[in-house]
Coordinates of C-alpha atoms and ligand atoms in Angstrom, one line a residue:
M1 CA 12.0 12.0 21.9
E2 CA 12.6 14.6 23.7
I3 CA 9.1 15.7 25.4
S4 CA 8.6 18.1 27.7
I5 CA 5.1 18.4 29.8
F6 CA 3.6 21.3 31.0
G7 CA 1.5 20.6 34.2
L8 CA 2.0 18.0 36.4
G9 CA -1.6 16.7 37.4
Y10 CA -3.3 13.4 36.8
V11 CA -3.0 14.2 33.2
G12 CA 0.6 15.4 33.3
C13 CA 2.0 12.9 35.6
V14 CA 0.3 10.0 33.8
S15 CA 1.9 11.1 30.6
L16 CA 5.4 11.8 32.1
G17 CA 5.6 8.7 33.4
C18 CA 4.0 6.1 30.9
L19 CA 5.3 8.3 27.5
A20 CA 9.2 7.7 30.3
K21 CA 8.2 4.0 30.2
N22 CA 8.1 4.2 26.2
G23 CA 11.5 5.4 25.7
H24 CA 11.0 9.3 25.8
R25 CA 13.2 11.6 27.2
V26 CA 10.7 13.4 28.9
I27 CA 10.9 16.8 31.5
G28 CA 8.0 17.9 33.8
V29 CA 7.4 21.7 33.8
D30 CA 4.8 22.6 36.4
V31 CA 4.4 26.1 38.8
N32 CA 3.5 23.9 42.2
Q33 CA 7.6 23.9 43.3
F34 CA 6.7 20.7 45.6
K35 CA 5.0 19.0 42.3
V36 CA 8.4 19.5 40.6
D37 CA 10.2 18.0 43.6
L38 CA 8.6 15.5 43.6
I39 CA 9.2 14.4 40.8
N40 CA 13.3 14.6 41.1
K41 CA 12.9 12.5 43.8
G42 CA 11.3 10.1 41.9
L43 CA 8.0 9.9 43.2
P44 CA 4.3 10.8 41.6
T45 CA 2.2 13.9 42.3
I46 CA -0.4 12.0 42.5
V47 CA -2.5 8.8 43.8
E48 CA -2.6 6.5 41.7
K49 CA -3.0 3.2 40.9
D50 CA 0.8 2.2 39.5
I51 CA 1.7 4.9 38.5
D52 CA 4.3 5.4 41.4
N53 CA 6.2 1.9 40.0
I54 CA 6.7 4.2 36.9
I55 CA 7.5 7.3 38.1
S56 CA 10.3 5.7 40.3
E57 CA 11.9 3.1 37.9
E58 CA 11.9 5.9 34.7
F59 CA 13.1 8.2 37.5
K60 CA 16.2 5.9 38.2
R61 CA 16.9 5.0 34.3
G62 CA 17.6 8.9 34.0
K63 CA 14.1 9.4 31.9
I64 CA 12.8 12.4 33.7
T65 CA 13.5 15.2 35.4
A66 CA 11.3 18.3 36.2
T67 CA 11.4 22.2 36.2
V68 CA 9.6 25.2 37.5
F69 CA 11.6 26.6 34.4
A70 CA 9.3 26.8 31.2
E71 CA 12.4 27.8 28.5
E72 CA 14.6 25.0 30.2
A73 CA 12.4 22.4 29.2
V74 CA 11.4 24.1 25.9
L75 CA 14.8 24.4 24.9
N76 CA 15.9 20.8 25.3
S77 CA 12.3 19.2 23.4
E78 CA 11.4 19.0 20.6
V79 CA 7.7 18.5 21.1
S80 CA 5.9 20.2 24.4
I81 CA 2.4 18.6 25.7
L82 CA -0.3 20.8 27.7
C83 CA -1.7 19.2 30.9
V84 CA -2.0 22.6 33.1
G85 CA -5.8 22.5 34.4
T86 CA -8.3 24.1 32.4
P87 CA -11.2 24.4 35.3
S88 CA -14.5 25.7 34.9
S89 CA -15.7 29.4 36.1
P90 CA -19.6 29.5 38.2
Q91 CA -21.3 29.9 34.9
G92 CA -19.6 26.7 32.8
H93 CA -16.7 28.5 31.3
L94 CA -13.4 27.1 30.9
N95 CA -10.8 29.2 32.6
L96 CA -7.7 29.4 30.0
S97 CA -5.7 31.9 31.5
Y98 CA -3.3 28.7 32.5
I99 CA -2.9 27.6 29.4
Y100 CA -3.0 31.0 27.7
K101 CA -0.1 31.2 29.7
T102 CA 1.6 28.7 29.2
A103 CA 1.7 29.6 25.9
E104 CA 2.6 32.5 26.6
Q105 CA 6.0 30.8 28.2
I106 CA 6.6 28.7 25.5
G107 CA 6.5 31.4 22.5
E108 CA 9.1 33.0 24.8
A109 CA 11.8 30.3 24.4
L110 CA 10.8 29.9 20.8
A111 CA 11.9 32.9 20.4
K112 CA 15.5 31.6 21.2
K113 CA 14.9 28.3 19.7
D114 CA 16.3 27.2 15.8
S115 CA 14.8 24.1 15.3
F116 CA 10.9 23.6 14.6
H117 CA 8.9 23.0 18.1
V118 CA 5.8 20.7 18.0
V119 CA 3.3 21.9 20.8
I120 CA 0.4 19.3 22.2
I121 CA -2.7 20.7 23.5
R122 CA -4.0 17.3 26.0
S123 CA -6.1 19.2 28.1
T124 CA -9.7 19.9 27.7
V125 CA -10.2 22.8 25.7
M126 CA -13.5 24.6 23.8
P127 CA -13.0 24.4 19.8
G128 CA -11.1 27.8 18.8
T129 CA -8.4 27.4 22.1
N130 CA -5.7 25.9 19.4
K131 CA -5.8 28.4 17.2
K132 CA -6.2 31.4 19.9
I133 CA -2.8 29.3 21.2
G134 CA -0.7 29.9 18.3
E135 CA -1.4 33.6 18.0
I136 CA -0.9 33.5 21.7
I137 CA 2.7 31.3 20.2
E138 CA 3.7 33.9 17.1
N139 CA 2.7 37.4 19.8
S140 CA 5.6 36.2 22.0
S141 CA 8.1 34.2 19.9
G142 CA 8.0 36.8 17.4
K143 CA 7.7 33.5 14.5
K144 CA 4.8 31.9 12.4
R145 CA 3.0 29.1 13.1
G146 CA 3.7 26.1 10.2
V147 CA 7.1 27.5 9.5
A148 CA 8.7 27.9 13.3
F149 CA 6.3 25.8 15.0
S150 CA 3.0 24.4 14.8
V151 CA 0.0 23.3 17.5
V152 CA -1.7 19.9 17.7
S153 CA -5.0 19.1 19.3
N154 CA -4.5 15.6 20.7
P155 CA -7.4 15.2 23.8
E156 CA -6.8 13.2 26.6
F157 CA -9.1 10.1 27.4
L158 CA -8.0 8.1 30.7
R159 CA -10.1 8.0 33.9
E160 CA -8.7 8.4 37.2
G161 CA -8.7 5.1 38.9
S162 CA -7.5 3.8 36.2
A163 CA -5.6 6.3 34.4
V164 CA -2.3 4.4 33.5
K165 CA -4.3 1.2 31.7
D166 CA -6.2 4.0 30.5
Y167 CA -3.4 5.7 29.0
Y168 CA -2.1 2.3 27.6
N169 CA -5.9 1.0 26.3
P170 CA -7.3 3.8 24.3
A171 CA -10.1 3.6 22.2
V172 CA -8.8 5.1 19.9
T173 CA -6.2 8.5 19.5
V174 CA -7.8 11.2 18.5
I175 CA -4.9 14.3 16.3
G176 CA -6.3 17.1 14.8
G177 CA -3.9 19.6 13.5
D178 CA -2.9 21.7 10.0
H179 CA 1.0 20.6 9.7
E180 CA 1.5 17.0 7.9
L181 CA 4.6 16.7 9.7
A182 CA 3.6 17.4 12.9
L183 CA 0.7 15.0 12.6
K184 CA 3.4 12.7 11.8
K185 CA 5.7 13.2 14.7
V186 CA 2.8 13.5 17.4
A187 CA 0.7 9.8 15.8
S188 CA 4.5 8.5 16.1
I189 CA 4.3 9.3 20.1
Y190 CA 1.6 6.6 20.2
E191 CA 2.4 3.9 17.9
E192 CA 3.0 1.6 19.9
L193 CA -0.3 1.7 21.6
D194 CA -2.8 -0.7 20.5
A195 CA -5.7 1.8 19.3
P196 CA -6.5 3.3 16.1
I197 CA -4.9 6.4 15.4
E198 CA -7.6 8.9 13.9
I199 CA -6.2 12.5 12.6
T200 CA -8.6 14.7 11.6
D201 CA -9.1 18.1 11.5
I202 CA -8.9 20.7 14.6
E203 CA -12.1 21.7 15.8
V204 CA -13.1 17.9 15.2
A205 CA -10.2 17.2 18.0
E206 CA -11.0 19.4 20.4
I207 CA -14.7 19.1 20.7
I208 CA -14.6 15.2 20.8
K209 CA -14.1 15.1 24.1
Y210 CA -17.0 17.1 25.3
V211 CA -19.0 15.1 23.5
N212 CA -18.1 11.6 25.3
N213 CA -17.8 13.2 28.0
S214 CA -21.5 15.0 27.9
F215 CA -22.3 11.2 27.0
H216 CA -20.9 9.2 29.5
A217 CA -23.1 11.5 32.0
L218 CA -25.9 11.1 29.9
K219 CA -25.7 7.1 30.3
I220 CA -24.7 7.7 33.8
T221 CA -28.5 9.4 34.4
F222 CA -30.1 7.3 31.8
A223 CA -29.6 4.9 33.8
N224 CA -30.1 6.2 36.8
E225 CA -34.0 7.5 36.1
V226 CA -34.3 3.0 34.6
G227 CA -32.8 1.7 37.8
N228 CA -35.2 4.8 40.1
I229 CA -38.4 3.7 37.7
C230 CA -37.2 -0.7 37.8
K231 CA -37.3 -0.2 41.7
A232 CA -40.9 1.8 42.2
L233 CA -41.8 -1.6 39.7
E234 CA -39.3 -4.3 41.8
I235 CA -37.7 -5.5 38.6
D236 CA -34.4 -5.7 39.3
S237 CA -32.6 -3.2 37.3
H238 CA -29.5 -4.1 37.3
H239 CA -30.3 -7.1 35.4
V240 CA -32.8 -5.0 33.3
M241 CA -29.0 -3.0 32.2
Q242 CA -27.7 -5.7 31.6
I243 CA -29.8 -7.2 28.9
F244 CA -29.8 -4.3 27.8
C245 CA -26.1 -3.7 26.9
K246 CA -26.7 -6.9 25.2
D247 CA -28.0 -5.3 22.2
T248 CA -25.0 -4.4 20.2
H249 CA -27.3 -4.0 16.9
L250 CA -29.1 -0.8 18.5
N251 CA -28.8 0.2 21.5
I252 CA -24.7 -0.6 22.0
S253 CA -23.8 1.1 18.6
P254 CA -23.5 2.8 15.9
A255 CA -27.2 2.7 15.7
Y256 CA -29.0 6.6 15.5
F257 CA -25.9 8.3 16.2
K258 CA -26.5 10.5 13.2
P259 CA -26.9 14.1 13.4
G260 CA -30.2 14.8 11.9
F261 CA -34.1 15.1 12.1
A262 CA -36.6 14.3 14.6
Y263 CA -37.5 10.4 15.5
G264 CA -41.3 10.0 14.4
G265 CA -43.0 6.3 13.6
S266 CA -45.0 4.9 15.8
C267 CA -43.3 3.4 18.5
L268 CA -40.7 5.4 19.9
P269 CA -42.9 8.9 20.8
K270 CA -45.5 6.0 22.4
D271 CA -42.7 4.4 24.2
L272 CA -40.8 7.0 25.5
M273 CA -44.2 8.1 26.5
G274 CA -44.9 5.2 28.4
M275 CA -41.9 5.3 30.1
V276 CA -42.1 8.7 31.5
T277 CA -45.3 7.6 32.0
L278 CA -44.9 5.2 34.6
A279 CA -42.1 7.4 36.3
H280 CA -44.9 9.8 36.8
D281 CA -47.5 7.4 38.2
H282 CA -44.9 6.6 40.8
Y283 CA -44.0 10.1 42.0
L284 CA -40.4 9.4 40.4
L285 CA -38.5 12.6 38.7
S286 CA -37.5 11.4 35.3
P287 CA -35.6 14.9 33.8
V288 CA -33.9 13.2 31.3
L289 CA -35.9 10.9 29.8
N290 CA -38.2 14.0 30.5
A291 CA -36.0 16.0 27.9
I292 CA -36.0 13.5 25.1
H293 CA -39.4 14.6 24.0
D294 CA -38.9 18.2 23.8
S295 CA -35.2 17.9 22.1
N296 CA -37.1 16.2 19.5
E297 CA -39.5 19.2 18.8
N298 CA -36.8 21.1 18.9
Q299 CA -35.3 19.4 16.5
K300 CA -38.5 20.0 13.8
R301 CA -38.6 24.0 14.7
L302 CA -34.6 24.4 13.6
A303 CA -35.8 22.7 10.7
F304 CA -38.7 24.9 10.1
E305 CA -37.1 28.4 11.0
I306 CA -34.3 27.1 8.6
I307 CA -37.6 26.9 6.0
Q308 CA -38.7 30.8 7.7
R309 CA -35.2 31.9 6.7
T310 CA -35.7 31.1 2.7
G311 CA -38.5 33.6 2.9
K312 CA -40.1 31.6 0.2
K313 CA -43.1 29.9 -0.2
K314 CA -44.1 26.8 -2.2
I315 CA -42.1 23.7 -0.4
A316 CA -41.3 20.3 -1.9
L317 CA -41.3 17.8 0.3
M318 CA -39.6 15.4 -0.7
G319 CA -40.2 12.1 1.8
L320 CA -43.4 12.0 4.0
S321 CA -43.3 8.4 6.1
F322 CA -41.6 8.8 9.4
K323 CA -38.1 7.1 7.6
E324 CA -37.9 5.4 4.1
G325 CA -39.1 1.9 3.1
T326 CA -42.5 2.4 4.7
D327 CA -45.8 3.8 3.9
D328 CA -46.2 4.7 8.2
L329 CA -46.9 8.3 8.6
R330 CA -48.4 8.0 12.5
Y331 CA -46.0 10.4 14.4
S332 CA -43.7 11.0 11.0
P333 CA -41.9 14.5 12.2
S334 CA -42.5 15.7 8.3
V335 CA -46.6 15.1 8.8
D336 CA -46.1 17.6 12.0
L337 CA -43.9 19.8 9.5
A338 CA -46.1 19.7 6.5
E339 CA -48.8 21.0 8.9
K340 CA -47.5 23.5 10.6
M341 CA -46.0 25.3 6.9
I342 CA -49.5 24.7 6.0
G343 CA -51.3 26.7 8.7
K344 CA -48.5 29.4 7.8
G345 CA -49.6 29.8 4.5
Y346 CA -47.4 28.1 2.6
S347 CA -47.7 25.9 -0.7
L348 CA -46.6 22.9 -0.6
S349 CA -46.1 19.9 -3.1
I350 CA -45.5 16.3 -1.3
Y351 CA -43.7 13.4 -2.8
D352 CA -43.1 9.7 -1.5
K353 CA -42.2 6.6 -4.1
N354 CA -45.0 5.0 -0.5
V355 CA -47.2 6.2 0.0
H356 CA -50.3 5.9 -1.7
L357 CA -53.6 7.5 -1.0
S358 CA -55.6 4.4 -2.4
K359 CA -53.1 1.9 0.0
L360 CA -53.9 4.0 3.3
V361 CA -55.4 1.6 5.6
G362 CA -56.2 1.6 9.5
A363 CA -54.4 3.4 11.6
N364 CA -52.3 4.8 9.3
K365 CA -55.5 7.0 7.0
Q366 CA -57.3 7.9 10.5
F367 CA -54.0 9.4 11.3
I368 CA -53.4 11.7 8.5
D369 CA -56.8 12.5 7.6
E370 CA -56.6 14.0 11.6
H371 CA -53.4 16.0 10.6
L372 CA -53.0 16.8 6.8
P373 CA -57.2 15.8 5.5
H374 CA -56.6 17.6 2.2
L375 CA -53.5 15.2 1.5
S376 CA -54.6 14.0 -1.9
D377 CA -53.9 17.8 -3.3
L378 CA -51.1 17.7 -2.2
I379 CA -49.5 14.3 -3.7
T380 CA -47.5 13.5 -7.0
N381 CA -46.2 10.4 -7.7
D382 CA -44.1 12.9 -10.1
P383 CA -41.2 13.4 -7.8
M384 CA -39.9 15.8 -11.0
E385 CA -43.1 17.6 -10.8
A386 CA -43.1 17.9 -7.0
I387 CA -39.1 19.8 -7.5
E388 CA -40.5 21.6 -10.9
S389 CA -43.7 23.6 -8.2
A390 CA -41.5 24.3 -5.3
D391 CA -38.7 26.9 -5.0
I392 CA -37.2 25.5 -1.9
I393 CA -36.9 21.5 -1.9
L394 CA -36.9 19.7 1.8
I395 CA -35.7 16.0 1.8
N396 CA -36.5 14.1 4.3
H397 CA -35.6 10.5 3.0
K398 CA -32.2 9.1 3.2
N399 CA -32.7 7.3 0.0
F400 CA -33.0 10.5 -2.0
D401 CA -31.6 10.5 -5.6
G402 CA -29.0 13.5 -5.1
H403 CA -27.4 12.8 -8.0
K404 CA -30.1 11.8 -10.2
Y405 CA -32.2 15.3 -9.0
K406 CA -28.4 17.3 -8.5
S407 CA -29.3 19.4 -11.6
A408 CA -33.1 20.4 -11.0
L409 CA -31.9 21.2 -7.7
S410 CA -29.0 23.2 -8.4
Q411 CA -31.8 26.2 -10.1
K412 CA -34.1 26.4 -6.8
S413 CA -33.8 28.6 -4.4
A414 CA -33.1 26.3 -1.7
V415 CA -32.3 22.7 -0.7
I416 CA -32.6 21.9 3.2
D417 CA -31.6 18.4 3.7
L418 CA -32.9 16.8 7.0
V419 CA -30.8 13.5 5.7
R420 CA -27.5 14.5 4.3
I421 CA -27.3 13.5 1.0
E422 CA -23.8 13.2 0.2
D423 CA -24.4 14.2 -3.4
L424 CA -25.7 17.2 -2.7
E425 CA -23.6 19.0 -0.2
N426 CA -21.6 21.3 -2.6
L427 CA -24.3 22.7 -4.4
P428 CA -24.0 26.5 -3.4
N429 CA -27.9 27.0 -2.0
Y430 CA -27.2 23.3 0.1
H431 CA -28.6 23.8 3.9
G432 CA -27.7 21.1 6.2
L433 CA -30.1 20.6 9.4
C434 CA -27.3 20.0 11.4
W435 CA -23.7 19.7 9.8
Ligands
NAD1 N1 -8.2 14.6 35.2 C1 -8.7 13.7 34.6 O1 -8.8 12.7 34.5 C2 -8.0 14.3 33.2 C3 -9.0 13.3 32.1 C4 -8.7 13.8 30.5 C5 -8.3 15.5 30.2 N2 -8.4 16.0 31.2 C6 -8.2 17.5 30.9 O2 -6.4 17.2 31.0 C7 -5.7 18.6 31.9 C8 -5.7 18.7 33.1 O3 -6.4 17.5 34.1 P1 -5.3 17.4 35.4 O4 -7.2 16.9 36.0 O5 -4.1 16.9 35.5 O6 -5.7 19.1 36.0 P2 -4.6 19.1 37.5 O7 -5.3 20.6 38.6 O8 -4.1 18.2 38.3 O9 -2.9 19.8 37.1 C9 -3.2 20.7 36.7 C10 -1.0 21.0 37.3 O10 -1.0 22.1 36.0 C11 -0.4 23.0 36.7 N3 0.2 24.6 35.5 C12 -0.7 25.8 36.0 N4 0.1 26.7 35.3 C13 0.6 26.0 35.0 C14 1.7 26.9 34.2 N5 1.7 27.6 33.3 N6 2.8 25.5 33.6 C15 3.3 24.8 34.4 N7 2.2 24.2 35.0 C16 0.9 25.0 35.5 C17 -0.8 22.9 38.2 O11 0.1 23.1 39.1 C18 -0.9 21.7 38.0 O12 -0.2 21.0 38.7 C19 -7.6 19.8 32.7 O13 -8.0 20.0 30.9 C20 -8.8 18.4 32.2 O14 -9.8 18.9 31.8 C21 -7.9 15.8 32.6

């Protein structure tokens, strides 16, 4: 394929070399004449393992050239990959001026081109940028998106220092677009790579890089805080984290990664508090660990705000224990929410398959006596009775049978789902907590 690459920095230079090595003819474009001259001498623009050999070999094979002229590159390629810089402003916003300028230049060149062109956004950009770039190209080319060109989001995941290796071994290739042929064309560029290709919505492809990098930053700071606490206790933090990583069921795994309601129960809140207290007792700051509780409380606040916005006061709470399949009410976020609603004058009907007042004993009973002393007046064994008595249905257990109760729920003012019951999502009165 004939490919043009805009921006010959870390991402652009690696893409230039690796795509050429994979058999494509690649034209690099940069506003910086010095970088263009380097490529035209067979030299890389960056210091990065293996890239010097790749650029030199592919240059000799005639697979690589570079120019400062956008038009020349667009007219001689069918795909343009945007790898220009997107630095942050001091306020944390992205400076998209370079990428917008590039889009304008591509549009001007497309005005002189008859064949279909695919623009790939490889730079890291905020959701909404793909659409905006499409508009800029439409304005400067006078042509229509989807007819003369398409804009596809395809974030780059490589890391400096291991960029070539990362380029050839991504965990996944993410491609977001709205034009089937363009998506197929972009996917074909990566078909030699041994990685799954995930074709998705534009906005999903745009945000994923931010989600990935935020999580990577969280991992680093989490491990560092664990390290600080371990050091204070003379425990080998590296050994701890090695063992931590061996748990691929709950630690390094998809477990707990579904957006939803707050955590609760007798272990997570208690043990997190224990860890935070350990840090505090050793005069250590642990801002990441400290923030977890606030974030969890915020999720309960958000659920309550959705309830408030309905303007209705009769609520059926489907699930009271901290998760389905147990009668454990200790530190259940639903108990907190119920307590808050009662305090604010809501009338509540509660159904929970596993919670039978006569069977509650010990700490579980003590907890509920303290927090919801009138639970016996609120609880029913009949889910339909709870639903019929309420205007708002609040679902907090994943095993709720959405299919069975869908018709009854469709009559209600609102169905507020804290756990994402698939069967209910297309109800017009449906509200997901964070989806
Ligand atoms: N560096 C990384 O490890 C990495 C990894 C993944 C994604 N990214 C993202 O990729 C993008 C590029 O990052 P980078 O580190 O390669 O940036 P960089 O600053 O090294 O390179 C950007 C290049 O774009 C050029 N440029 C600016 N305006 C231009 C224009 N109108 N036409 C042509 N070229 C133009 C600049 O001269 C520069 O050479 C950013 O959005 C970044 O967030 C970077």
